[in-house]
Coordinates of C-alpha atoms in Angstrom, one line a residue:
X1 CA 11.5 12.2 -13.3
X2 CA 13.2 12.2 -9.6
X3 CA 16.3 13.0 -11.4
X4 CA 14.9 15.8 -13.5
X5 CA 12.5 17.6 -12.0
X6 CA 14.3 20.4 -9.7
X7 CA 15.1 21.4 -13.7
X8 CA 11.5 22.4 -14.0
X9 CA 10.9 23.6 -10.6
X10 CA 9.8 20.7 -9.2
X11 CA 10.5 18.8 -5.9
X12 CA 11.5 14.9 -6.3
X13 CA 9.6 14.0 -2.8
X14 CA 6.7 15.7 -4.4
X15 CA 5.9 14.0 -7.3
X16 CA 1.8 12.7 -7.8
X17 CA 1.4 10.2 -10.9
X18 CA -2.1 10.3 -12.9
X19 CA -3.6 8.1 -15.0
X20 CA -7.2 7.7 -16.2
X21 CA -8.8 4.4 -17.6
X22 CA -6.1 2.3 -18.7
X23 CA -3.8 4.8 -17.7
X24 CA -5.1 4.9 -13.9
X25 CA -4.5 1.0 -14.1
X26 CA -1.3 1.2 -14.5
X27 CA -0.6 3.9 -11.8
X28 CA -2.5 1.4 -9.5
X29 CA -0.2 -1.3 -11.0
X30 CA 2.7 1.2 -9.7
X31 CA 1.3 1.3 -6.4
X32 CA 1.6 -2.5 -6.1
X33 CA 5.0 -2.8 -8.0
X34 CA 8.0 -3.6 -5.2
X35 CA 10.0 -1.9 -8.2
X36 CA 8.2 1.5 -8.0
X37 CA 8.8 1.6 -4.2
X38 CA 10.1 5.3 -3.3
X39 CA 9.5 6.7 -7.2
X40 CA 6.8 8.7 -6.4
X41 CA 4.8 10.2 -3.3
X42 CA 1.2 10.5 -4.4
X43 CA -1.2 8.7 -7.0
X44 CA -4.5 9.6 -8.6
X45 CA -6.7 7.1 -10.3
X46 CA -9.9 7.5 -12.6
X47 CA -11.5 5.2 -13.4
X48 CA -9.6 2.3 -13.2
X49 CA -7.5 0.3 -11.0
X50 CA -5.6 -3.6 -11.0
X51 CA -8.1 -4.3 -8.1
X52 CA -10.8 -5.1 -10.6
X53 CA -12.2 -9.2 -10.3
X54 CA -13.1 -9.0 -13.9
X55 CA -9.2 -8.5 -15.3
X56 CA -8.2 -11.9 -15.3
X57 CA -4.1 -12.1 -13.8
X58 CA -2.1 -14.3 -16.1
X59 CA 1.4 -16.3 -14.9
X60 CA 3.9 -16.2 -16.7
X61 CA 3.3 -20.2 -18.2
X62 CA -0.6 -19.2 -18.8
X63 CA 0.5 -15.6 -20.9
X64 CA 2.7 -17.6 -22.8
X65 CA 0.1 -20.9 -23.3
X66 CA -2.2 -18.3 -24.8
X67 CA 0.0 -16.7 -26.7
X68 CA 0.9 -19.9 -28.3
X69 CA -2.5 -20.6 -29.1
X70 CA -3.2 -17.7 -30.4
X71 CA -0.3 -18.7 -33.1
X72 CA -2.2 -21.4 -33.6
X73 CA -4.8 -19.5 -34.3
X74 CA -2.8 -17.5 -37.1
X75 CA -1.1 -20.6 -38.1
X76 CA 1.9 -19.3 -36.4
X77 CA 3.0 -22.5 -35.0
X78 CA 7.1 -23.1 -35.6
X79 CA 8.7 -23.4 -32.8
X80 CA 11.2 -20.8 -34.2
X81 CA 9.4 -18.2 -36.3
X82 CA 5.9 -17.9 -34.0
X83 CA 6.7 -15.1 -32.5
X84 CA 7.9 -13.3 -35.7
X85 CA 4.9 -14.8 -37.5
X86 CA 2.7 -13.0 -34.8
X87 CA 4.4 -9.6 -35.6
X88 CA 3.0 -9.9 -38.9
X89 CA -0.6 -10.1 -38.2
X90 CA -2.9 -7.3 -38.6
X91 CA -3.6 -5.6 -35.3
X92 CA -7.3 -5.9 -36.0
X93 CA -7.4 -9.3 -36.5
X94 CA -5.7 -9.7 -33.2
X95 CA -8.1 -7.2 -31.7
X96 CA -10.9 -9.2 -32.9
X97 CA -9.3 -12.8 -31.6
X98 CA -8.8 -11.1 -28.2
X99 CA -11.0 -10.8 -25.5
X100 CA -10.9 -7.2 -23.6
X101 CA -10.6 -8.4 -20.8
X102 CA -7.1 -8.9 -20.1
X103 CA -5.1 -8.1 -16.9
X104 CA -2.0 -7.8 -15.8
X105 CA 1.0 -10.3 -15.9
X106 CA 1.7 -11.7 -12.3
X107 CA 4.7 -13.4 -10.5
X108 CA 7.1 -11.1 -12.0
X109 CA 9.6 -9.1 -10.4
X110 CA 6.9 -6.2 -11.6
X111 CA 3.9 -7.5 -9.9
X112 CA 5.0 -10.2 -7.9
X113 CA 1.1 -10.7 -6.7
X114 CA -2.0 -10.0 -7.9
X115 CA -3.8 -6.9 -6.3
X116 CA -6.4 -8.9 -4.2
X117 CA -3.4 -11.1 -2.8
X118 CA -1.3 -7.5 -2.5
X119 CA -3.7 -5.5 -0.5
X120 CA -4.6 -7.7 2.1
X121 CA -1.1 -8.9 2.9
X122 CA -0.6 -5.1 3.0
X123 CA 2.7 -6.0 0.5
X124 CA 2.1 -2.9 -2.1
X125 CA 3.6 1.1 -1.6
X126 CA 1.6 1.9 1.1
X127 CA 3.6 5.4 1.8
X128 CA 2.0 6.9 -1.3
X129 CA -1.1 9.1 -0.8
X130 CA -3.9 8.2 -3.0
X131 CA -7.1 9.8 -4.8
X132 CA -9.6 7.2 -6.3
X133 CA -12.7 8.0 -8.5
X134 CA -14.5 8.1 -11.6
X135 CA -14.8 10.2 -14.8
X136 CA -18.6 10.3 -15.5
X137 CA -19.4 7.9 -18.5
X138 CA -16.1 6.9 -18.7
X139 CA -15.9 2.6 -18.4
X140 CA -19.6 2.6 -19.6
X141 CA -18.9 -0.8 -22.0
X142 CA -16.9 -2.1 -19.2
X143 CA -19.3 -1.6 -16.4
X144 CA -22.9 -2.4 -15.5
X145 CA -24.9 0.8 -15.5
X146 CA -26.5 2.2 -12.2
X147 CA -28.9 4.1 -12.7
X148 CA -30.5 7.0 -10.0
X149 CA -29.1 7.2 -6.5
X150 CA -26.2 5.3 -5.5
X151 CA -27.7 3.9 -1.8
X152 CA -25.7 1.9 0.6
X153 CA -26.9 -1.5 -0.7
X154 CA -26.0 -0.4 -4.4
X155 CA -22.5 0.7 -3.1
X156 CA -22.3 -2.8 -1.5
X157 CA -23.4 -5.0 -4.1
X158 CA -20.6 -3.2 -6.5
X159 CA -18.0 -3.8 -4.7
X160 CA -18.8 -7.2 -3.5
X161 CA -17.6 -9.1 -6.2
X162 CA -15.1 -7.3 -6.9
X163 CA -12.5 -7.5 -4.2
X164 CA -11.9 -11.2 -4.2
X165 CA -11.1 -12.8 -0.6
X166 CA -10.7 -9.6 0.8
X167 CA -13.1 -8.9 4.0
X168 CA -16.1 -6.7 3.2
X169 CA -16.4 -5.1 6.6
X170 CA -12.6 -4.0 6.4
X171 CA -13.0 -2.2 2.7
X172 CA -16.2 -0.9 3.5
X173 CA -14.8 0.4 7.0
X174 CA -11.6 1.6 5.0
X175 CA -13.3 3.6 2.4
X176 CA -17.1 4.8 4.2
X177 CA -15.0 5.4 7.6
X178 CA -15.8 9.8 7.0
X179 CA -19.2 9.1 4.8
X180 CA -22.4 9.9 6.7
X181 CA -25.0 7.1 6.4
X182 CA -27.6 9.8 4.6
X183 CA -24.9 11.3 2.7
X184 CA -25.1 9.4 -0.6
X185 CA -23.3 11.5 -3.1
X186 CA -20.4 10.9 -1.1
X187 CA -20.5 6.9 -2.4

């Protein structure tokens, strides 16, 4: 894209990535990546993001541990041909052996940390200007439902557990610094 984009009118300093659901996790994936450093100069997520506690990160030695057992599962299971034997499955079946839960791959030249460990070392693309939010309905099976008025303590108690060792006061100070304590909408 850098290279291409005068060709379209575009400026290569300028460029904003999107993504929504899966696709906004892996533009917030980008924003953590070492490799993505310079690519782009602006992000938008929706609804979605690596920061999630419920995504479980996987090593390398644990993706490939499951993996294996998974062959297992499909009496894939020579050292040689598991891999291929996987292949062959039906998608479905795999869908249905899975969990959907399943987060990124970390301590890889990619993600060399997960996004907890990332964000409060302050080790992620921090010159890229984000937009965070949320598509209306959109994560509904993934996400517990709030119903009504978003308060301060409902804001809170969403967020808790889901920014692992992280400091509370510092995301809430981060991302409430221009809210107005009776503006609610805003949350």
């Amino acid at each position: 894209v850098r290279e291409n984009i005068h060709l379209f009118g575009g400026d290569k300093d300028k460029i904003t990535i999107f993504g929504e659901s899966a696709g906004s996790d892996s533009v917030s994936a980008l924003v953590l990546s070492p490799l993505a450093k310079g690519l782009f100069a602006r992000a938008i997520l929706q609804s979605g993001a690596e920061l999630h506690n419920r995504k479980e990160t996987h090593t390398k030695a644990q993706a490939l541990a499951e993996a294996k057992e998974m062959g297992k599962h499909f009496k894939c299971t020579d050292d040689k041909t598991w891999l291929e034997c996987l292949r062959k499955v039906d998608a479905n079946e795999i869908h249905a052996y899975t969990q959907l839960n399943v987060g990124p791959l970390v301590g890889t030249a990619y993600l060399p940390l997960t996004a907890q460990e990332a964000f409060k070392d302050g080790k992620y693309n921090t010159d890229v200007d984000l937009i965070a939010g949320v598509v209306h309905n959109e994560g509904s099976l993934l996400a517990p439902q709030i119903k009504g008025n978003i308060t301060e303590e409902v804001f809170i108690n969403a967020i808790k557990g889901r920014i692992g060792d992280m400091d509370l006061g510092q995301v809430l100070a981060y991302y409430l610094k221009d809210v107005k304590k009776d503006d609610y909408a805003a949350y």
